[in-house]
PDB file of C-alpha atoms in Angstrom:
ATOM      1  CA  UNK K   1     -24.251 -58.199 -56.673  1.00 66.00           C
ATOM      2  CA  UNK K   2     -20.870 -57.142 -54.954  1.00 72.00           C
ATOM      3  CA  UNK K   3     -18.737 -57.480 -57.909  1.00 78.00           C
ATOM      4  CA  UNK K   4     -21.339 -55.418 -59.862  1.00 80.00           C
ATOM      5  CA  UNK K   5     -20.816 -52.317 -57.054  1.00 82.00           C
ATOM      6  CA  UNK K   6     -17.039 -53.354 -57.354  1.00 81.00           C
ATOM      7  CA  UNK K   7     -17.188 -52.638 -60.501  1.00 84.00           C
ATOM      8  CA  UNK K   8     -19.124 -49.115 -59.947  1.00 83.00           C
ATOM      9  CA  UNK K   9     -17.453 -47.972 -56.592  1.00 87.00           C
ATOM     10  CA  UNK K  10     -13.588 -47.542 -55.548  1.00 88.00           C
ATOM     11  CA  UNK K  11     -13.042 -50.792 -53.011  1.00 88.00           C
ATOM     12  CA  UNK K  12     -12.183 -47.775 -50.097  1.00 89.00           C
ATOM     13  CA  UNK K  13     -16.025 -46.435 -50.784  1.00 91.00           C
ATOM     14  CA  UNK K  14     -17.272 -50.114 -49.455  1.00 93.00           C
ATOM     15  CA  UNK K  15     -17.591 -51.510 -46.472  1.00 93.00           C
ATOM     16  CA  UNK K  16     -18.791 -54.596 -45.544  1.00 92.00           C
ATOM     17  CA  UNK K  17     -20.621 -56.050 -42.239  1.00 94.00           C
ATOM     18  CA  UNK K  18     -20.590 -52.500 -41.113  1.00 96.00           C
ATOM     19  CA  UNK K  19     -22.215 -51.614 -37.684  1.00 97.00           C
ATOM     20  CA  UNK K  20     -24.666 -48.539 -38.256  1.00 97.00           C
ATOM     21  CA  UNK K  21     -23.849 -47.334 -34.776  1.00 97.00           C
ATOM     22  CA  UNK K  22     -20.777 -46.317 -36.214  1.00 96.00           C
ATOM     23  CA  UNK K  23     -22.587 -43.910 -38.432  1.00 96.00           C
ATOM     24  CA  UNK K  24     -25.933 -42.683 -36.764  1.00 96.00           C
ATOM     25  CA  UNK K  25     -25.916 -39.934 -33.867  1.00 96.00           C
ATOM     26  CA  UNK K  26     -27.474 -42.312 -31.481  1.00 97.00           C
ATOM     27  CA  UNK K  27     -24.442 -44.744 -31.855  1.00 97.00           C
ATOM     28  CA  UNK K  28     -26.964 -47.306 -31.998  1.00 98.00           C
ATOM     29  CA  UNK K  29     -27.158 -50.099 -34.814  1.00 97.00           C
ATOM     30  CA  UNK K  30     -26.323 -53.526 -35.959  1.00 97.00           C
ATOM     31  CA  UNK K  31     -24.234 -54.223 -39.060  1.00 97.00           C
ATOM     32  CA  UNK K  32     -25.229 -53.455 -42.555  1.00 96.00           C
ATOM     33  CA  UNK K  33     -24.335 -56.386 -45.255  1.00 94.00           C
ATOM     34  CA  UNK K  34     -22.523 -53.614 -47.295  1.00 93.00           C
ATOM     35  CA  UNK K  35     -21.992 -49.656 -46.784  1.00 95.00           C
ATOM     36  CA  UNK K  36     -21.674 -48.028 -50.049  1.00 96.00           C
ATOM     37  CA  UNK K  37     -20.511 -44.331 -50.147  1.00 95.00           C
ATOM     38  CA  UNK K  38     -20.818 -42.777 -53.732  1.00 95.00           C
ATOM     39  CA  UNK K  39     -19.069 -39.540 -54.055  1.00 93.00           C
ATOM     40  CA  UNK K  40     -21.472 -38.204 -56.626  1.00 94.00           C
ATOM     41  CA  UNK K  41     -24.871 -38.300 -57.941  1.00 96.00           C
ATOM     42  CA  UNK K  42     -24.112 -39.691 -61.131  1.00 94.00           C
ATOM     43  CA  UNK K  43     -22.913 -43.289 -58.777  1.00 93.00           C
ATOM     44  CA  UNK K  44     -25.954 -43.213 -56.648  1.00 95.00           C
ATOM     45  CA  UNK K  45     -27.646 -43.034 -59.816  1.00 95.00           C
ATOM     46  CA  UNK K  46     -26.310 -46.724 -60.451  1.00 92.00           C
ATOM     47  CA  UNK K  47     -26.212 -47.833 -57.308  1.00 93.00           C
ATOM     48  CA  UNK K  48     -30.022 -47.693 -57.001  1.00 94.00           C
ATOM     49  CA  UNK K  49     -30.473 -48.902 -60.411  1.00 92.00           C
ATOM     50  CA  UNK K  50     -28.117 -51.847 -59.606  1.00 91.00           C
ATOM     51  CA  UNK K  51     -29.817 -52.645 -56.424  1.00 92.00           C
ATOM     52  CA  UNK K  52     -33.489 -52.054 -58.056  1.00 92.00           C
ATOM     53  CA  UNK K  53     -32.625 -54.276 -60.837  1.00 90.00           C
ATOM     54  CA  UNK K  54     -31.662 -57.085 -58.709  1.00 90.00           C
ATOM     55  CA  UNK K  55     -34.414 -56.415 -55.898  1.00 92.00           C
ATOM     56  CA  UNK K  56     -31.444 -56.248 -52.863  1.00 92.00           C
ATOM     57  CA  UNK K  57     -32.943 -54.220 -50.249  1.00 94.00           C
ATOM     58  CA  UNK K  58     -31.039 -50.463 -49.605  1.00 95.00           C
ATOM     59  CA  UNK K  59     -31.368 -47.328 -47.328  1.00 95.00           C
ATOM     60  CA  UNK K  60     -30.127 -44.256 -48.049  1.00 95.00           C
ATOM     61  CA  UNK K  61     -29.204 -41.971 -45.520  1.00 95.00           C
ATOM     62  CA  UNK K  62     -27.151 -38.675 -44.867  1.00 94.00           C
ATOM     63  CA  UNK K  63     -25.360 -38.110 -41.135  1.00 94.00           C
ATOM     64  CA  UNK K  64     -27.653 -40.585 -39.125  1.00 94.00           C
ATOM     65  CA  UNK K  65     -28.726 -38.166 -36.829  1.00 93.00           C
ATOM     66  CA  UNK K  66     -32.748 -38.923 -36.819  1.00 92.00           C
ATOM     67  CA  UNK K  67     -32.660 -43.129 -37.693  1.00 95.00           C
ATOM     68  CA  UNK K  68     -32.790 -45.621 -35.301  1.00 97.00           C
ATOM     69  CA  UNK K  69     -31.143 -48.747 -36.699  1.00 97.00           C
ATOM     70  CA  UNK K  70     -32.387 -51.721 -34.750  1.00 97.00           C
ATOM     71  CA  UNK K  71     -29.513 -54.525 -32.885  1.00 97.00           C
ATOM     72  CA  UNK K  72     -29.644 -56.765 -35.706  1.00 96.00           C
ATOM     73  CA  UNK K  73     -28.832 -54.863 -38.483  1.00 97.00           C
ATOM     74  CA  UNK K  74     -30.013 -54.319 -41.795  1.00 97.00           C
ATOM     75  CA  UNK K  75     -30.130 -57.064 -44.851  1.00 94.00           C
ATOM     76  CA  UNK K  76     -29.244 -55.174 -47.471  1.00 93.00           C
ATOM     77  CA  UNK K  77     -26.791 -52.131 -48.837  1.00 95.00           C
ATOM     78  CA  UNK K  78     -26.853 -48.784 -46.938  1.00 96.00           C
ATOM     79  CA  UNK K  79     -26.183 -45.884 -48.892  1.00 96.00           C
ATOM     80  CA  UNK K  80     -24.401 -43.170 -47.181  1.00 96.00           C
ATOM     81  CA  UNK K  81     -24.609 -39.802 -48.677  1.00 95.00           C
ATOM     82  CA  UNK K  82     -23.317 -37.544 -45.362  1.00 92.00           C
ATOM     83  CA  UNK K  83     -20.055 -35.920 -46.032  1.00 87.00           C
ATOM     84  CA  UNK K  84     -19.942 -37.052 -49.552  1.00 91.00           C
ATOM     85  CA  UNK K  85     -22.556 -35.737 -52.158  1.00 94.00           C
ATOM     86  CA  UNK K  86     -22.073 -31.961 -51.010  1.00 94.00           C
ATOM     87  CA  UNK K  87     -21.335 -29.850 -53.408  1.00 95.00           C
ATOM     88  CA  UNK K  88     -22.797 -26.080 -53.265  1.00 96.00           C
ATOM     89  CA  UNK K  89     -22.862 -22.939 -55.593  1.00 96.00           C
ATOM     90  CA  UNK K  90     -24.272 -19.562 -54.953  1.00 96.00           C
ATOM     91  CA  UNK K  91     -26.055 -17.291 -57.227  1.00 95.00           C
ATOM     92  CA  UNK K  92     -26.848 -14.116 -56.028  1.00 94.00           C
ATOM     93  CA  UNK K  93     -29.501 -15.485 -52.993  1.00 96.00           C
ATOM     94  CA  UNK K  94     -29.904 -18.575 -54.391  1.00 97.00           C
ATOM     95  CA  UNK K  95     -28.092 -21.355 -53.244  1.00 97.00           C
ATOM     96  CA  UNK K  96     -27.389 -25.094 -55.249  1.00 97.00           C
ATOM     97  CA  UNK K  97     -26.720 -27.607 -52.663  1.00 97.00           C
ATOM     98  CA  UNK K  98     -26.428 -31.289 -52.876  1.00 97.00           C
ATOM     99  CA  UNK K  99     -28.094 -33.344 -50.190  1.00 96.00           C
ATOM    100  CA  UNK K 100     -24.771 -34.855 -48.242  1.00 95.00           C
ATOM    101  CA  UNK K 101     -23.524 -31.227 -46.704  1.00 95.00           C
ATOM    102  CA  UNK K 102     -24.298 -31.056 -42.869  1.00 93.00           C
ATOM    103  CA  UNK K 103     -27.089 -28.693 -42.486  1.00 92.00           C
ATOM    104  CA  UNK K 104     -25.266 -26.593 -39.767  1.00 89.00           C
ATOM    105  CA  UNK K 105     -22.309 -26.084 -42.535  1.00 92.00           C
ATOM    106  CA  UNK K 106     -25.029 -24.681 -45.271  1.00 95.00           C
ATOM    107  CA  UNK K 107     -26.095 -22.182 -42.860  1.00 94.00           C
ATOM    108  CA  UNK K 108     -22.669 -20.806 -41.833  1.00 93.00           C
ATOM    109  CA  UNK K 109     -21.859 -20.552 -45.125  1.00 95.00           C
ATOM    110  CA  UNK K 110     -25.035 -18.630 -45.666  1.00 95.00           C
ATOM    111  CA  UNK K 111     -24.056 -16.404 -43.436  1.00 94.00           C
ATOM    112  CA  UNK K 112     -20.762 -15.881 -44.301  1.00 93.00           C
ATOM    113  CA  UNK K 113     -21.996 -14.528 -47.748  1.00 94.00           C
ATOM    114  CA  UNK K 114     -24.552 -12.047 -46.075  1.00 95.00           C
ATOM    115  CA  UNK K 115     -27.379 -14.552 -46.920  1.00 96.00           C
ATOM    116  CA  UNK K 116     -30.496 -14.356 -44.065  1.00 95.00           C
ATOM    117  CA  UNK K 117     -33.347 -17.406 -43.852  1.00 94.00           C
ATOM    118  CA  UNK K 118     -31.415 -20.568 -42.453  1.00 94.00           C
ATOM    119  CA  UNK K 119     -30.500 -19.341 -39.552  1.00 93.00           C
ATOM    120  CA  UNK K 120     -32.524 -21.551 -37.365  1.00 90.00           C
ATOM    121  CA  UNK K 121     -30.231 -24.945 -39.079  1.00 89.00           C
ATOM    122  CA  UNK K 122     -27.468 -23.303 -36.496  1.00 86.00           C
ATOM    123  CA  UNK K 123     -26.804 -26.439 -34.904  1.00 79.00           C
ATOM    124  CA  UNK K 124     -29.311 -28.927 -36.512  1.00 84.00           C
ATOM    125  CA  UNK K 125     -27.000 -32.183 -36.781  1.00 85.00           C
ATOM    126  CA  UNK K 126     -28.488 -33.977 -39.775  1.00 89.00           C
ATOM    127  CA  UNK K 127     -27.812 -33.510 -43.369  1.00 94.00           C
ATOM    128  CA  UNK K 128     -29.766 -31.025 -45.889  1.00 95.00           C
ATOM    129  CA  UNK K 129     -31.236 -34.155 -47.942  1.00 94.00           C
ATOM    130  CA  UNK K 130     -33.002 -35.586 -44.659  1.00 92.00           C
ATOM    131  CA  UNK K 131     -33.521 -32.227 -43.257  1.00 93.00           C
ATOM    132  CA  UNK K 132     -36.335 -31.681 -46.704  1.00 95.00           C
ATOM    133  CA  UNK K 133     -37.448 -35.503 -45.880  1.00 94.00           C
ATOM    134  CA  UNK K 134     -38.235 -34.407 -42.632  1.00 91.00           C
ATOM    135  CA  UNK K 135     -39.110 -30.400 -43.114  1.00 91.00           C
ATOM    136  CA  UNK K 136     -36.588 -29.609 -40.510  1.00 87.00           C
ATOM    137  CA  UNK K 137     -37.251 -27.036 -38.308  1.00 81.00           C
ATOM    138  CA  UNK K 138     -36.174 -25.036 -35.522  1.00 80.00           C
ATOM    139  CA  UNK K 139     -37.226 -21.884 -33.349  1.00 79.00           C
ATOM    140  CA  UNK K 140     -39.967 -20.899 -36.053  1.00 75.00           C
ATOM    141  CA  UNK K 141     -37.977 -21.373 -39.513  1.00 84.00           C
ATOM    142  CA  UNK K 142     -38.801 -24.611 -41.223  1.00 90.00           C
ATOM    143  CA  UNK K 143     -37.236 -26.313 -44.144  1.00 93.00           C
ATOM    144  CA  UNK K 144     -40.173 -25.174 -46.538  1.00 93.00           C
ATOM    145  CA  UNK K 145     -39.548 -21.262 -46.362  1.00 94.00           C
ATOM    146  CA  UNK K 146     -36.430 -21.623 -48.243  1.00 95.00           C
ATOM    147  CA  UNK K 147     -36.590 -24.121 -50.553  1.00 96.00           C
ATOM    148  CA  UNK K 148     -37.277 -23.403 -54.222  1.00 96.00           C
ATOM    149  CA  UNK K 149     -37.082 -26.847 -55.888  1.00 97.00           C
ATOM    150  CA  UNK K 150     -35.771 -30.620 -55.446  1.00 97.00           C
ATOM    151  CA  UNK K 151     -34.242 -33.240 -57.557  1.00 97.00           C
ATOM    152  CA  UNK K 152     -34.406 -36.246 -56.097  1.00 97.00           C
ATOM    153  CA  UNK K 153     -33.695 -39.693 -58.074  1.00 96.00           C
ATOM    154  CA  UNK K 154     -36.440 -42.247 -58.936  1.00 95.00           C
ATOM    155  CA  UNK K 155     -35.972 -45.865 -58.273  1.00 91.00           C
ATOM    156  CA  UNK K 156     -35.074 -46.577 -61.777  1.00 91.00           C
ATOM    157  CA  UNK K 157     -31.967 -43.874 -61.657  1.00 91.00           C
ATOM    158  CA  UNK K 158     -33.372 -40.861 -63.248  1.00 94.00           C
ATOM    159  CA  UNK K 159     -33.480 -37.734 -62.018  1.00 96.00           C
ATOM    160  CA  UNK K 160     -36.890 -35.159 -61.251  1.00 96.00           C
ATOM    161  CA  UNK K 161     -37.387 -32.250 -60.340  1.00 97.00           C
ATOM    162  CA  UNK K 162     -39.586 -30.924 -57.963  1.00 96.00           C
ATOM    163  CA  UNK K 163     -41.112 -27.368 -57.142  1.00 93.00           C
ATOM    164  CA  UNK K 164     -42.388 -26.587 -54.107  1.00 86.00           C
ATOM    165  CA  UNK K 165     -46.337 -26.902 -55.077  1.00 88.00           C
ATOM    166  CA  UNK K 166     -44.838 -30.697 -55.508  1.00 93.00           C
ATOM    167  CA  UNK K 167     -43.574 -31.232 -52.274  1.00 93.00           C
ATOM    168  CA  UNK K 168     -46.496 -31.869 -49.634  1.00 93.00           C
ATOM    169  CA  UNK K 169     -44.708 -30.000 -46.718  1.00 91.00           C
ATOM    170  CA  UNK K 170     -46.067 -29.762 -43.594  1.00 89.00           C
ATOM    171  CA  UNK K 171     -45.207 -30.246 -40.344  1.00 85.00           C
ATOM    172  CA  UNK K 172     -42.130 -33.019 -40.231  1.00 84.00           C
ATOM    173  CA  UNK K 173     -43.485 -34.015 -43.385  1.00 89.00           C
ATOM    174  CA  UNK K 174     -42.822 -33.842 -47.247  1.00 93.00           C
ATOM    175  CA  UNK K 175     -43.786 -36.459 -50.234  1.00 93.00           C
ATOM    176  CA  UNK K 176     -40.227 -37.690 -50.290  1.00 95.00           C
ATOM    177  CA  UNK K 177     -41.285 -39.788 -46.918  1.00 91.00           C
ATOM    178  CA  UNK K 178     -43.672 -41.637 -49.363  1.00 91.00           C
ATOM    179  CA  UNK K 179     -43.069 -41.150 -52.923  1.00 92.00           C
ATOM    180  CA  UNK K 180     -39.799 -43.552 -53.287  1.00 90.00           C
ATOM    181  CA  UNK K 181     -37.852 -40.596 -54.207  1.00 95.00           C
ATOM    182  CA  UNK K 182     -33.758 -39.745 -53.450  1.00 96.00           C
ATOM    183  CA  UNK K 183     -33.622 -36.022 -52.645  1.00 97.00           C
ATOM    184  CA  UNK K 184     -30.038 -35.645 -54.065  1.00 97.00           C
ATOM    185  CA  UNK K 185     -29.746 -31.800 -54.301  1.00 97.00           C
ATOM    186  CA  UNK K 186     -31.896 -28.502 -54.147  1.00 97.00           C
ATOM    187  CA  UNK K 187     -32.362 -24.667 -54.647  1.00 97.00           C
ATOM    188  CA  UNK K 188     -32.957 -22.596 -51.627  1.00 97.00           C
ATOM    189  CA  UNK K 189     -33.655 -18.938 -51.848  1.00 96.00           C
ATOM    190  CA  UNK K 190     -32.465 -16.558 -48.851  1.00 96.00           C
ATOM    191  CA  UNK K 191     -32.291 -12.704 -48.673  1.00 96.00           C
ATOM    192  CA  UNK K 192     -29.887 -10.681 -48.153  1.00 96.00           C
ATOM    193  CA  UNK K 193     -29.244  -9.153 -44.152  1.00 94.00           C
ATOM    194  CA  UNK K 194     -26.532  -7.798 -42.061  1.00 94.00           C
ATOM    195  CA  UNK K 195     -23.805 -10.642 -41.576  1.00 94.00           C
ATOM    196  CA  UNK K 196     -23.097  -9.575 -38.483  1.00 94.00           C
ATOM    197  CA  UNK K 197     -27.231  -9.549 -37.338  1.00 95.00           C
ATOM    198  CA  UNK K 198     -27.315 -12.915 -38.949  1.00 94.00           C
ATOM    199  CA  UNK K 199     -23.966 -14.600 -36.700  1.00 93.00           C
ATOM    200  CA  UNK K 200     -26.059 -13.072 -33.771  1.00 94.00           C
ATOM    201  CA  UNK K 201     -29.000 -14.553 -34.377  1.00 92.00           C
ATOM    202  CA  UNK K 202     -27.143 -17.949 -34.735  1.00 92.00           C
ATOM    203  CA  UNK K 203     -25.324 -17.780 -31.962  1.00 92.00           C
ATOM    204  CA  UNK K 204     -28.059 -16.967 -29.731  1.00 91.00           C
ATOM    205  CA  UNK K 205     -29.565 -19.933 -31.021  1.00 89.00           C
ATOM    206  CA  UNK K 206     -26.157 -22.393 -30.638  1.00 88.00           C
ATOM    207  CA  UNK K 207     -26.432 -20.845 -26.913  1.00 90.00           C
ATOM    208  CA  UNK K 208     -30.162 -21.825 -26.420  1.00 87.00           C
ATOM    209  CA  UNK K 209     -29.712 -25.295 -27.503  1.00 87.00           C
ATOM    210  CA  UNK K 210     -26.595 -25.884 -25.176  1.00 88.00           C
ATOM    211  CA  UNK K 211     -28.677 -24.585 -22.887  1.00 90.00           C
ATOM    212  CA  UNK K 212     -31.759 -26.460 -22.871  1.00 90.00           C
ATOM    213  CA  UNK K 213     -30.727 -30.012 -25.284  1.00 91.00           C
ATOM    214  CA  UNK K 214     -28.722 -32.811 -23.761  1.00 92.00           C
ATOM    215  CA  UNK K 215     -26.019 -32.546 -26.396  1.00 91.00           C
ATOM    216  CA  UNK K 216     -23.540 -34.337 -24.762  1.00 94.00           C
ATOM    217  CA  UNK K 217     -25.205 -37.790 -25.003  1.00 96.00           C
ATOM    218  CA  UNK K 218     -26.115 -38.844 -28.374  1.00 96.00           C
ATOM    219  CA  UNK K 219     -29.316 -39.258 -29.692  1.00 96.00           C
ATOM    220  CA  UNK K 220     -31.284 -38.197 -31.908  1.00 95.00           C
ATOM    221  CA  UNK K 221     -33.137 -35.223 -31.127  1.00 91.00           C
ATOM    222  CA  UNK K 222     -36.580 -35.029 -30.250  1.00 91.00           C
ATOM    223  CA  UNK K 223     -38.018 -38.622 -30.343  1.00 95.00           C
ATOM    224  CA  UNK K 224     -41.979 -37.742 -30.465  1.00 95.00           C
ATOM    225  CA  UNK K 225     -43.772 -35.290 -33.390  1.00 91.00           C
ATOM    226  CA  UNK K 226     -45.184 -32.516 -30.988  1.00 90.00           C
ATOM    227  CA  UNK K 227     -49.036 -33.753 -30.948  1.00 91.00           C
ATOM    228  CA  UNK K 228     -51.838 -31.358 -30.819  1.00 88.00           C
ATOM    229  CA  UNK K 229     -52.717 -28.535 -27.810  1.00 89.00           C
ATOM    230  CA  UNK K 230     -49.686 -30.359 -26.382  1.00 92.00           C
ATOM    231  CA  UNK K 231     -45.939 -29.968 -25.583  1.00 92.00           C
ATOM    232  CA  UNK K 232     -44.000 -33.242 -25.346  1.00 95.00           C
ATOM    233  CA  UNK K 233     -41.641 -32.326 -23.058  1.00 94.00           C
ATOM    234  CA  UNK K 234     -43.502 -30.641 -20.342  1.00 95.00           C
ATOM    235  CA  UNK K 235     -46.101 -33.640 -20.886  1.00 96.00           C
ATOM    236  CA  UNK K 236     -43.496 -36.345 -19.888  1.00 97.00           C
ATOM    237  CA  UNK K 237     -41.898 -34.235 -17.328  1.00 96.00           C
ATOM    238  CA  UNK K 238     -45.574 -33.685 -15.942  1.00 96.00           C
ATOM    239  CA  UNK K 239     -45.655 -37.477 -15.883  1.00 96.00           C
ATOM    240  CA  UNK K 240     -42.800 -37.912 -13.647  1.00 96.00           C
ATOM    241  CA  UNK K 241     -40.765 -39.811 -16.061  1.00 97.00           C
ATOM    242  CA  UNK K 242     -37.419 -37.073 -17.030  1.00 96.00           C
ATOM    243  CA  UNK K 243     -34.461 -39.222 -16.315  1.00 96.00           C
ATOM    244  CA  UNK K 244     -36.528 -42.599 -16.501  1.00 98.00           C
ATOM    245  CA  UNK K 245     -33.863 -44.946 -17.500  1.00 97.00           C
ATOM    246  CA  UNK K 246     -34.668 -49.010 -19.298  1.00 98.00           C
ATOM    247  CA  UNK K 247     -30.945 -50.368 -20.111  1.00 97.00           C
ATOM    248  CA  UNK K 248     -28.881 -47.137 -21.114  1.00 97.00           C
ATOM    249  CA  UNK K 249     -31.603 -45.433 -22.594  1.00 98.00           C
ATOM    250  CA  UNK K 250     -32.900 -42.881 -20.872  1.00 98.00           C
ATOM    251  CA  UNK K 251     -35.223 -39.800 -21.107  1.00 98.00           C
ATOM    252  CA  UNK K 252     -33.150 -36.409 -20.510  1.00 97.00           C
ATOM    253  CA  UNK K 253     -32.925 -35.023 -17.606  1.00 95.00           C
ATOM    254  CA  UNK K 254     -32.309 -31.669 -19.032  1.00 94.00           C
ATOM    255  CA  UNK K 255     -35.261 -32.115 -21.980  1.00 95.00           C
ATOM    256  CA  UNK K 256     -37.493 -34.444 -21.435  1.00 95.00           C
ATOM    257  CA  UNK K 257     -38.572 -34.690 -25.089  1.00 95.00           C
ATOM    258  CA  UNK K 258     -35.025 -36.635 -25.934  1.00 96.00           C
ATOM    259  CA  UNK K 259     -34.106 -39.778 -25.212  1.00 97.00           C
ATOM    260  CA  UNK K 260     -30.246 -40.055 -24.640  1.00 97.00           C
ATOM    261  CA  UNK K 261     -27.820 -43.180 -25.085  1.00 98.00           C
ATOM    262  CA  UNK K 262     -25.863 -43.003 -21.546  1.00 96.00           C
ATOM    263  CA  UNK K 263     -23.570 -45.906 -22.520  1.00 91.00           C
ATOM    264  CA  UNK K 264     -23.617 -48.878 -24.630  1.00 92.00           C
ATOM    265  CA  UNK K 265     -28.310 -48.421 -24.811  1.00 97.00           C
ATOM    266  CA  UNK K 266     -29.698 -51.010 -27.088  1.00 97.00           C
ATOM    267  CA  UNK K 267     -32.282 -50.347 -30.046  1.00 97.00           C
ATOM    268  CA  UNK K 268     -34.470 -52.781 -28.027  1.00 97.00           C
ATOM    269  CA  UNK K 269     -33.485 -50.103 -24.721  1.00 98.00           C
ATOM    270  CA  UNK K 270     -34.912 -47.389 -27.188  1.00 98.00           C
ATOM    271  CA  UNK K 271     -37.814 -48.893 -28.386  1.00 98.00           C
ATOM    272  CA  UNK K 272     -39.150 -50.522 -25.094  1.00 98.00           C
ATOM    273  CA  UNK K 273     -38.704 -46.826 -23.961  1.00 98.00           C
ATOM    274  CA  UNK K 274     -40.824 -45.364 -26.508  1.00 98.00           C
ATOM    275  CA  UNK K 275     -43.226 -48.028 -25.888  1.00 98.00           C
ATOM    276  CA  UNK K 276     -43.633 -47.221 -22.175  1.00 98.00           C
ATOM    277  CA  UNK K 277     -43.700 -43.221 -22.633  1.00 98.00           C
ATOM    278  CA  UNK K 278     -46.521 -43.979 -25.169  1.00 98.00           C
ATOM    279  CA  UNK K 279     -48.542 -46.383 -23.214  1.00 97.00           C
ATOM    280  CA  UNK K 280     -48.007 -43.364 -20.369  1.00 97.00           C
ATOM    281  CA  UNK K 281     -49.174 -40.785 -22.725  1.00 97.00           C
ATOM    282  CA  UNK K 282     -52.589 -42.818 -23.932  1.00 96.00           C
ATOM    283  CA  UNK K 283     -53.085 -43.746 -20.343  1.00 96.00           C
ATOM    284  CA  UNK K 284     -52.793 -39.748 -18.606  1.00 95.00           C
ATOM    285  CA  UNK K 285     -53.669 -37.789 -21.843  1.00 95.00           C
ATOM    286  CA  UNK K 286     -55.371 -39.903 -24.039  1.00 95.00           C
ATOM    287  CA  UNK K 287     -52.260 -38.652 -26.292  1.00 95.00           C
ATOM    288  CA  UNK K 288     -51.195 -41.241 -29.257  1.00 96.00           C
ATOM    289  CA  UNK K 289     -47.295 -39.939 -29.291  1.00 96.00           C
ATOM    290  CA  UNK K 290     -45.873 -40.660 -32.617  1.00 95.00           C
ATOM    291  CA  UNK K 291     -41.841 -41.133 -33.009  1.00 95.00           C
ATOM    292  CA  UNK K 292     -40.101 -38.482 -35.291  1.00 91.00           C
ATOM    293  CA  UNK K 293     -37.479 -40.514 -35.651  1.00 93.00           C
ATOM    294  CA  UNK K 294     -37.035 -43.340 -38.177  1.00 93.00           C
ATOM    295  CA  UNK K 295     -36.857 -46.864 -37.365  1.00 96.00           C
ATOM    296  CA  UNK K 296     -34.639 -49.173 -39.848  1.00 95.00           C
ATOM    297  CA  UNK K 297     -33.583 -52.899 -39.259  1.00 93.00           C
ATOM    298  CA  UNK K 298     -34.664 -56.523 -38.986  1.00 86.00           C
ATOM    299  CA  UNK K 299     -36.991 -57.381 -35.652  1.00 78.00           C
TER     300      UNK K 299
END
C-alpha cells in the first residue's frame, strides 16, 4: 500500500504516525497511520482509487477546524486537502474555487474584487470543501446562497458534477455528508457591491466574533446543531453549566455554545463533556442536543 502512494506522492507530501492534533483546530487527536497531502485533484483522484481498490480505510479533510479526532487515532490514511488543493479563478461574479482554500481567504478575496455574498465566511476557520459539507453559515448567509455547482470525486476516482437542485442543503446539511462524495472544487456566484460597504460589513463581523467567541482557545466552534424553539447557548448558560470544566475541556465562559481545549483536553475530556451537557439538556428541556461537529477515530 505505501510503496503504491510512494509511487503517486513526493516522500515530503507523506507523513507517517502523524498525530491529528497537529492538524485540527481543537489540537486534539491521536496519530494517523499515514497523512497524505496531494497538491492537486488529479492525485486525490488516485489516492482514493488506490485506497478503494485495496479497501484501507481514509478521511479526507480540509483545515480540521469542525472534526474531533478521538486519543487513539485513526487506522487508516488521512487525506489532507487544507492549504493544498486551492486554486481559484474569477469570471465576472463567478468564482472557480477548489475545496483546500481557507474560507476566510475566499471571502477577502471576494471582496477585494468588488464581489458582495460571502461576507458572513469573514472569519469562519474551516476550509470551502467542508464549509459545502456542512452548509456553513454565519449571521444569516449560508453556504447555499452562493453556490452554483459542485464537483466532488466518487469513490472510484471520477469526477461529478453537481447543481444545486442536487445538493440537499439545509440547515448544516448537504448530500455530500451521505452520498460518499469528495467535494474537490465549486462555482459560487456573488454580485457586485461597493468594496468599501463590503470590508465594513466584514469587519463588523471579525469585531462581533472577537467579541462574543472564545477564539483564543481552540476548538471547534459551536459543538451542538441549534435544536428547535431553542438557543444552545443561552440553554446551557440557563443550566448553570458556562465554564463547566471535565479534564481541560471546558464549556466557554464567554459562549456557552463552545467547548474550548484549555490545555492538553482529551477527546475522551470532549466527549464525556458532550455526554453530560446532553444528558442535562434531555433532563431540563427534554432537548436531544446533537453535535455539529464530526467525530473520527478508533474507541
Amino acid at each position: 500500500m505505501y510503496d503504491k502512494l510512494a509511487a503517486l506522492i513526493a516522500p515530503n507530501r507523506i507523513i507517517f504516525n502523524e498525530l491529528m492534533k497537529k492538524h485540527t483546530t481543537f489540537r486534539i487527536g491521536g496519530p494517523v497511520d499515514a497523512m497524505v497531502m496531494p497538491q492537486d485533484i488529479e492525485e486525490l483522484q488516485k489516492i482514493i482509487t488506490i485506497c478503494e481498490g485495496n479497501h484501507i480505510p481514509y478521511i479526507v479533510f480540509g483545515l480540521g477546524s469542525n472534526i474531533l479526532v478521538r486519543d487513539k487515532g485513526f487506522r487508516g490514511i488521512a487525506i489532507k486537502l487544507g492549504n493544498n488543493i486551492k486554486n481559484i479563478r474569477f469570471s465576472g461574479e463567478e468564482i472557480y474555487c477548489e475545496a483546500g482554500i481557507r474560507l476566510s481567504e475566499l471571502s477577502r478575496k471576494a471582496a477585494g474584487s468588488g464581489l458582495s455574498g460571502l461576507e458572513f465566511a469573514e472569519g469562519i476557520p474551516g476550509s470551502l470543501g467542508g464549509a459545502i459539507v456542512m452548509n456553513a453559515g454565519a449571521y444569516d448567509g449560508e453556504m447555499k446562497n452562493v453556490i452554483v455547482s459542485v464537483q466532488a470525486v466518487a469513490p472510484d476516482g471520477q469526477i461529478k458534477t453537481f447543481d444545486s437542485t442536487e445538493m440537499e442543503f439545509s440547515y448544516r446539511h448537504s448530500a455530500f455528508q451521505t452520498n460518499g462524495y469528495i467535494v474537490v472544487s465549486a462555482v459560487l456566484k456573488l454580485e457586485y457591491g461597493n468594496i468599501e460597504a463590503i470590508k465594513n460589513k466584514m469587519s463588523q463581523f471579525a469585531s462581533q466574533r472577537r467579541e462574543k467567541q472564545p477564539l483564543e482557545y481552540p476548538s471547534a466552534g459551536s459543538i451542538f446543531r441549534r435544536p428547535e424553539g431553542f438557543y444552545v447557548g443561552p440553554m446551557i448558560e440557563e443550566m448553570g453549566l458556562k465554564g463547566y470544566r471535565i479534564g481541560g475541556a471546558e464549556v466557554s465562559t464567554k459562549h456557552a455554545g463552545f467547548i474550548i481545549n484549555i490545555g492538553n483536553a482529551t477527546a475522551s475530556d470532549v466527549l464525556q463533556l458532550i455526554k453530560y451537557l446532553q444528558d442535562k439538556a434531555r433532563q431540563q428541556f427534554g432537548v436531544n442536543l446533537q453535535p455539529e461537529i464530526v467525530i473520527i477515530g478508533e474507541e
